Structures are given as C-alpha cells and as structure tokens.
PDB file of C-alpha atoms in Angstrom:
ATOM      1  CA  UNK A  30       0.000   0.000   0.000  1.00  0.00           C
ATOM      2  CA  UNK A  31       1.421   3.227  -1.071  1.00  0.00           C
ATOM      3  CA  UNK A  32      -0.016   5.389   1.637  1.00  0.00           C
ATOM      4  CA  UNK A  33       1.872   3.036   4.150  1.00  0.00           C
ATOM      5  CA  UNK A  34       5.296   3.319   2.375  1.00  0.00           C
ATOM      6  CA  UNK A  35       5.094   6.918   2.915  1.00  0.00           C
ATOM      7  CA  UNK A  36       4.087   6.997   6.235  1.00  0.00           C
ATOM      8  CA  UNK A  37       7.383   4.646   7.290  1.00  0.00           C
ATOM      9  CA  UNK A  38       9.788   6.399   4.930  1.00  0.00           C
ATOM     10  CA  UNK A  39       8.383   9.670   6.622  1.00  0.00           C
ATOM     11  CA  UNK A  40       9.337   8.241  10.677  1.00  0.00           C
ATOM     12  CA  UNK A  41      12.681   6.981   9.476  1.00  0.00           C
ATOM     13  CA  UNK A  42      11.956   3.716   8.019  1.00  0.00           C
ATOM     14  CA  UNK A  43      13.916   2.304   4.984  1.00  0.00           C
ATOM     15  CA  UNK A  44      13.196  -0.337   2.473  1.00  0.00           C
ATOM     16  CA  UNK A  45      15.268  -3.280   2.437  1.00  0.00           C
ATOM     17  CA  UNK A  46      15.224  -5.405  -1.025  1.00  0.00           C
ATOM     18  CA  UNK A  47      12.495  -3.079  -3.025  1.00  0.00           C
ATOM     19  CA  UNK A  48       9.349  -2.007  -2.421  1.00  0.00           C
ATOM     20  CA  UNK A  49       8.062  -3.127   1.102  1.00  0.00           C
ATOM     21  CA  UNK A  50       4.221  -3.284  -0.393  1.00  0.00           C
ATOM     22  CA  UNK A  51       5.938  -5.235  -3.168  1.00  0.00           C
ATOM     23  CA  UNK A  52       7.734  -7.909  -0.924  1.00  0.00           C
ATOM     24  CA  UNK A  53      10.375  -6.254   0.463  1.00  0.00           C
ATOM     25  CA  UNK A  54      11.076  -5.145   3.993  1.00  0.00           C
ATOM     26  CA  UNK A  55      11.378  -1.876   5.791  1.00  0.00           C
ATOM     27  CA  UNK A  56      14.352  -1.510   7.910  1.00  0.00           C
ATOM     28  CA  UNK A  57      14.587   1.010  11.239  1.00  0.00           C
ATOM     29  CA  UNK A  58      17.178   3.673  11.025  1.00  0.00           C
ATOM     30  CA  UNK A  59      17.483   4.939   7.661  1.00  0.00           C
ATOM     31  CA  UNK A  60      18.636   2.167   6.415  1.00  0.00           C
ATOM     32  CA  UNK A  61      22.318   2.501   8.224  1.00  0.00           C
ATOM     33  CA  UNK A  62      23.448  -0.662   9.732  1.00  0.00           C
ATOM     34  CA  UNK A  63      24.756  -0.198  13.375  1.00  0.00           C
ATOM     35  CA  UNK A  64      28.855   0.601  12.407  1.00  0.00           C
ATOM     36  CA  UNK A  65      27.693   3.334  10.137  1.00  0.00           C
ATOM     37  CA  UNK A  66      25.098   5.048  12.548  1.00  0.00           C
ATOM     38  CA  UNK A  67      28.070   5.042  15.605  1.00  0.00           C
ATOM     39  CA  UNK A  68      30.509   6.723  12.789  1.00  0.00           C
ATOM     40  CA  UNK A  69      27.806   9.089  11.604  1.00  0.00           C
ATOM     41  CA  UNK A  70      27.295  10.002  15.073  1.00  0.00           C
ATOM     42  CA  UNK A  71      30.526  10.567  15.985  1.00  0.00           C
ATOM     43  CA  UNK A  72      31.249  12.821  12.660  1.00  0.00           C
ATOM     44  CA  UNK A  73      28.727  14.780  13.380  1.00  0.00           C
ATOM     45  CA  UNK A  74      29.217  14.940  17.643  1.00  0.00           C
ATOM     46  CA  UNK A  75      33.314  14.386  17.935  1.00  0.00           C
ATOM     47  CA  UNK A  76      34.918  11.177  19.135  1.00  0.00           C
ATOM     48  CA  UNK A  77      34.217  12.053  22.716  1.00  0.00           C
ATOM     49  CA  UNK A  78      31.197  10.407  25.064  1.00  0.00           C
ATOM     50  CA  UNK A  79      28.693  12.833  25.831  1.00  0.00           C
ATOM     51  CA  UNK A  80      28.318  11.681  29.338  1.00  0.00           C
ATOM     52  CA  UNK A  81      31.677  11.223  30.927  1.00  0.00           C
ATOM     53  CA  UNK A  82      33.951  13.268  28.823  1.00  0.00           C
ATOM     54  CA  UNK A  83      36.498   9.899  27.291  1.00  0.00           C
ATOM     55  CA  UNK A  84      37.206   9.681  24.084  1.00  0.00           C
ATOM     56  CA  UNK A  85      35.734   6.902  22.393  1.00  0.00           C
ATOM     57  CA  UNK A  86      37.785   6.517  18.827  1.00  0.00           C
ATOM     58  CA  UNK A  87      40.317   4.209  20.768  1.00  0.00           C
ATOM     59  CA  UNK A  88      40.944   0.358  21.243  1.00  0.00           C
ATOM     60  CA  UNK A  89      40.292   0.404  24.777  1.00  0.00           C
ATOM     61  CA  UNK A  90      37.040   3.094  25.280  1.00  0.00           C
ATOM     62  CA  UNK A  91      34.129   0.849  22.754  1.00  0.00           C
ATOM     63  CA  UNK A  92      31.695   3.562  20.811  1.00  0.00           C
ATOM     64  CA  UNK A  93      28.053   3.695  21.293  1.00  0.00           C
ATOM     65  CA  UNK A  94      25.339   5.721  20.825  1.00  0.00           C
ATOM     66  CA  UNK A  95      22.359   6.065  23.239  1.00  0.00           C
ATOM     67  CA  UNK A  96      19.099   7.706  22.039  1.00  0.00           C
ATOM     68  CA  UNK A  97      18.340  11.208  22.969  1.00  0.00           C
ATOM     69  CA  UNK A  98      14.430   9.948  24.050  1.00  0.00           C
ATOM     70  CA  UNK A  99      14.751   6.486  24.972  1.00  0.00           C
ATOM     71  CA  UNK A 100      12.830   4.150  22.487  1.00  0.00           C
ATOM     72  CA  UNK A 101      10.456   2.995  25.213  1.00  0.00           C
ATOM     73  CA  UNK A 102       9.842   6.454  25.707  1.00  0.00           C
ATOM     74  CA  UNK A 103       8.626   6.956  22.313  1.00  0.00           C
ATOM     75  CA  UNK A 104      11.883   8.162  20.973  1.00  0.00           C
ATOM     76  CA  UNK A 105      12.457   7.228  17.213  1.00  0.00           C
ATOM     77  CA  UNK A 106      14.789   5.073  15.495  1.00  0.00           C
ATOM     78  CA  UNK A 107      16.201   8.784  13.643  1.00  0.00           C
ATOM     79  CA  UNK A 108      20.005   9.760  13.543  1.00  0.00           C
ATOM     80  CA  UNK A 109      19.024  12.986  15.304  1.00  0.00           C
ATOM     81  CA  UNK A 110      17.869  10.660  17.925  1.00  0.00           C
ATOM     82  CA  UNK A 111      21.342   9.640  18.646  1.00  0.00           C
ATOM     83  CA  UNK A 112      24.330  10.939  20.678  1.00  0.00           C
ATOM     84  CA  UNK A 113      27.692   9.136  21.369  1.00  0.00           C
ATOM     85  CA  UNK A 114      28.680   7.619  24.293  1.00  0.00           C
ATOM     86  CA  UNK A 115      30.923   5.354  25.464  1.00  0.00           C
ATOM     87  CA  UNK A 116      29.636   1.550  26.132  1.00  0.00           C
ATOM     88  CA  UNK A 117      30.172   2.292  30.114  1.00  0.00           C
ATOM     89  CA  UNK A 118      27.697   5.202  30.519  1.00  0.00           C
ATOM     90  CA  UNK A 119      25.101   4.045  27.715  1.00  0.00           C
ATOM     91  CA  UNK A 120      24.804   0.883  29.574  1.00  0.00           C
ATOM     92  CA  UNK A 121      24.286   2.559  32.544  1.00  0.00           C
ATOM     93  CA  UNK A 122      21.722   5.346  31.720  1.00  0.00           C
ATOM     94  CA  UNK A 123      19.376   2.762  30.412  1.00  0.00           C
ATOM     95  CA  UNK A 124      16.328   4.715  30.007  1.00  0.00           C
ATOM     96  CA  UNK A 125      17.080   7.747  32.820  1.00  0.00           C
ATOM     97  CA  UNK A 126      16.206  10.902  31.212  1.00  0.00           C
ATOM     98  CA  UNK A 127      18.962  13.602  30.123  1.00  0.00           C
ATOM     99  CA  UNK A 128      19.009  15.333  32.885  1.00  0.00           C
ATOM    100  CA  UNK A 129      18.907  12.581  35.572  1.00  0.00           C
ATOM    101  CA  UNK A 130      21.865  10.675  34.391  1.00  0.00           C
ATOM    102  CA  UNK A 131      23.924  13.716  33.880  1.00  0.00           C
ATOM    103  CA  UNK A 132      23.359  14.590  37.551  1.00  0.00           C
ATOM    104  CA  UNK A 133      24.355  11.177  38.531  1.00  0.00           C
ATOM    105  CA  UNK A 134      27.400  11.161  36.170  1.00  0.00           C
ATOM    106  CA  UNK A 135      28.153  14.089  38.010  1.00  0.00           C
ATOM    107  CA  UNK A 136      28.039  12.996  41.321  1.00  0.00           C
ATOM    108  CA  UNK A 137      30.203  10.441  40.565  1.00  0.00           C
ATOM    109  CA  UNK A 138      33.122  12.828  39.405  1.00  0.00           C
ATOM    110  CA  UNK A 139      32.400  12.589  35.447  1.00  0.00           C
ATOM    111  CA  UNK A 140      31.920  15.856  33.451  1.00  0.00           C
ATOM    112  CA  UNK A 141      29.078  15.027  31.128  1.00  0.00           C
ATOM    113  CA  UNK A 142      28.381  17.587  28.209  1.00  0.00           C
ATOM    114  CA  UNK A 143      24.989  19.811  28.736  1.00  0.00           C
ATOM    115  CA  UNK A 144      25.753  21.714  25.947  1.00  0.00           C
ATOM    116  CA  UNK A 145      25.445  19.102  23.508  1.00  0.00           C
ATOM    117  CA  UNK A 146      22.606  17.626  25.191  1.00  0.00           C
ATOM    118  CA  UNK A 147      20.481  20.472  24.885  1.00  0.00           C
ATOM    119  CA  UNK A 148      21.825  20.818  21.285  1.00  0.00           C
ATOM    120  CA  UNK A 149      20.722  17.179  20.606  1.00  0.00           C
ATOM    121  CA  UNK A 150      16.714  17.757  22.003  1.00  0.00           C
ATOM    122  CA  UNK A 151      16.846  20.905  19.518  1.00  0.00           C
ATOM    123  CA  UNK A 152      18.390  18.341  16.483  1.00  0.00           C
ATOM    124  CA  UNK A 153      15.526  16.172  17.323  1.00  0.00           C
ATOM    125  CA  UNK A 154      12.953  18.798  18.154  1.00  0.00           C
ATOM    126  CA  UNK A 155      13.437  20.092  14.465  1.00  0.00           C
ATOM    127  CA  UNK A 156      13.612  16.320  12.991  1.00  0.00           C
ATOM    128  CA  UNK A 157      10.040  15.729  15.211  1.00  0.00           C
ATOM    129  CA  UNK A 158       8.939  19.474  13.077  1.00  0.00           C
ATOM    130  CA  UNK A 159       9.809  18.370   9.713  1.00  0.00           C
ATOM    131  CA  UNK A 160       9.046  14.549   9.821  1.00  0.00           C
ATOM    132  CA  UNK A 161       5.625  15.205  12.147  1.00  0.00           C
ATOM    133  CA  UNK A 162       4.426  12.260  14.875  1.00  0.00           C
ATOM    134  CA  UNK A 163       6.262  11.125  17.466  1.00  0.00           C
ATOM    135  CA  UNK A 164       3.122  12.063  20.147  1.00  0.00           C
ATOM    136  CA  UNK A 165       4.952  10.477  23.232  1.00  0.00           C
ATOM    137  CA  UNK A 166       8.255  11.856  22.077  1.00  0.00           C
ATOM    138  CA  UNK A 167       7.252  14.827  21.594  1.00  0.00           C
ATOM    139  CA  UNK A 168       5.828  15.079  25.671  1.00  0.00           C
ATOM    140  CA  UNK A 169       9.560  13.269  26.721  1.00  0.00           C
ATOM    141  CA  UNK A 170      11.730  15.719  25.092  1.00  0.00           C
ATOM    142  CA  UNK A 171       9.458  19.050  26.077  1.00  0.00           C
ATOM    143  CA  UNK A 172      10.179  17.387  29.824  1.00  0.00           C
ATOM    144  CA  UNK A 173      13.783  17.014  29.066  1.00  0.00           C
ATOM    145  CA  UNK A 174      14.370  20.347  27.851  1.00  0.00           C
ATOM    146  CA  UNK A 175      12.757  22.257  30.597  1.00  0.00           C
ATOM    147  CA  UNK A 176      14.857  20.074  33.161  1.00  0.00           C
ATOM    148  CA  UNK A 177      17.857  20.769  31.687  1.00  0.00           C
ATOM    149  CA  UNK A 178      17.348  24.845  31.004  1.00  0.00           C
ATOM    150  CA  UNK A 179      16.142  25.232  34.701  1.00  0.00           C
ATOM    151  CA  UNK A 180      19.794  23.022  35.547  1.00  0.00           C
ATOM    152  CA  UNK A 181      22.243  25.525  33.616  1.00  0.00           C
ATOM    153  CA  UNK A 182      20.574  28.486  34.802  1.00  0.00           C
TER     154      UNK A 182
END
C-alpha cells in the first residue's frame, strides 16, 4: 500500500530489497546498519562520550550511541535521535532521562556535556517538526528540555 510506504519512509523507516508493499522489507534507522550510525554520530558529535567526557575513537574506550528519548519512551529510530557515548555510561543510563543521568554522572566525578545535550533535544525537536508524529516523544523531550534549562541556569 502506497499510503503506508510513505508513512514509514516519513518516521525513518527504509526499504530493504524493493518495495516493502511489493515484498520487500522496511528496515529502522534509515537504512544505516549499526557501524555506520556510531561513525555518523561521531562525525557529526566528535569522538568524545557525551556523558563522561572519554574519548571513544580508541581500542580500549568501545563507541556507542544512546538515544536522545529512549525508544520505550517513544523516541524514534532517527540519527538525530542519537548521541555518542561510550559503552560504560550508555549501559548505565538505560532509560534515565537527560538530565537525571547527567546529575548522577556528576556525582560520581564525570563531566558530562549539557551543551550538547540540549543541542541534541533541539536536532531532534526540528527532525520531530519536519518529519511530524512522534506524540509520546514529543511530551519526553518538552520534559527534558525544561529540566535541563532550569539546571544551567
């Protein structure tokens, strides 16, 4: 159904082996597998992990990224939904908000990067604009952004 291919292609879906209505299938993401989102991410955001501060271009530091609205959140599978972060503190936000792991990161001596979180909810503020939907992302990311203003003021 044509109306359905254009409502996944427009939240970030992308067809894998032609025409989903046609047989083929629509994969999350763009259509980037997992090595090129992490090095897309990290183009765009530096080699360093938003949360603690370490680089994460090296052998012994493995690259992530962690979604800016967690997915059970209602966060999509977009590239502006991503930030990088080092295995470590992706693991251990799990699905914390922005501001609640960065407080906890700080308490425990790490320096993470508020700057570049607030510049990731306004990436994916303008994706949610352009693309439209994302309901409970939408709610998650107003939350976020409030939190972290009030923190750097």
């Amino acid at each position: 159904d044509v109306e359905l291919d254009r409502g996944c292609a427009r939240h970030g879906w992308t067809v894998v082996g032609g025409r989903a209505a046609g047989g083929g299938a629509w994969k999350h993401g763009g259509g980037l597998d997992r090595r090129a989102r992490v090095e897309q991410v990290m183009s765009r955001d530096g080699p360093v992990c938003v949360w603690c501060g370490r680089r994460i271009d090296t052998d012994l530091v493995r690259a992530t990224t962690g979604h800016v609205v967690p997915r059970s959140k209602g966060g999509p599978s977009w590239i502006e939904n991503e930030l990088a972060a080092c295995a470590r503190c992706n693991h251990e936000r799990g699905h914390r908000g922005l501001g609640e792991y960065a407080d906890e990161c700080e308490a425990l001596g790490r320096v993470p990067d508020r700057g570049a979180l607030t510049d990731a909810l306004e990436r994916l503020d303008v994706a949610i604009g352009e693309r439209g939907g994302q309901r409970r992302a939408r709610r998650y990311l107003e939350a976020q952004r409030r939190r972290l203003r009030n923190q750097l003021r």
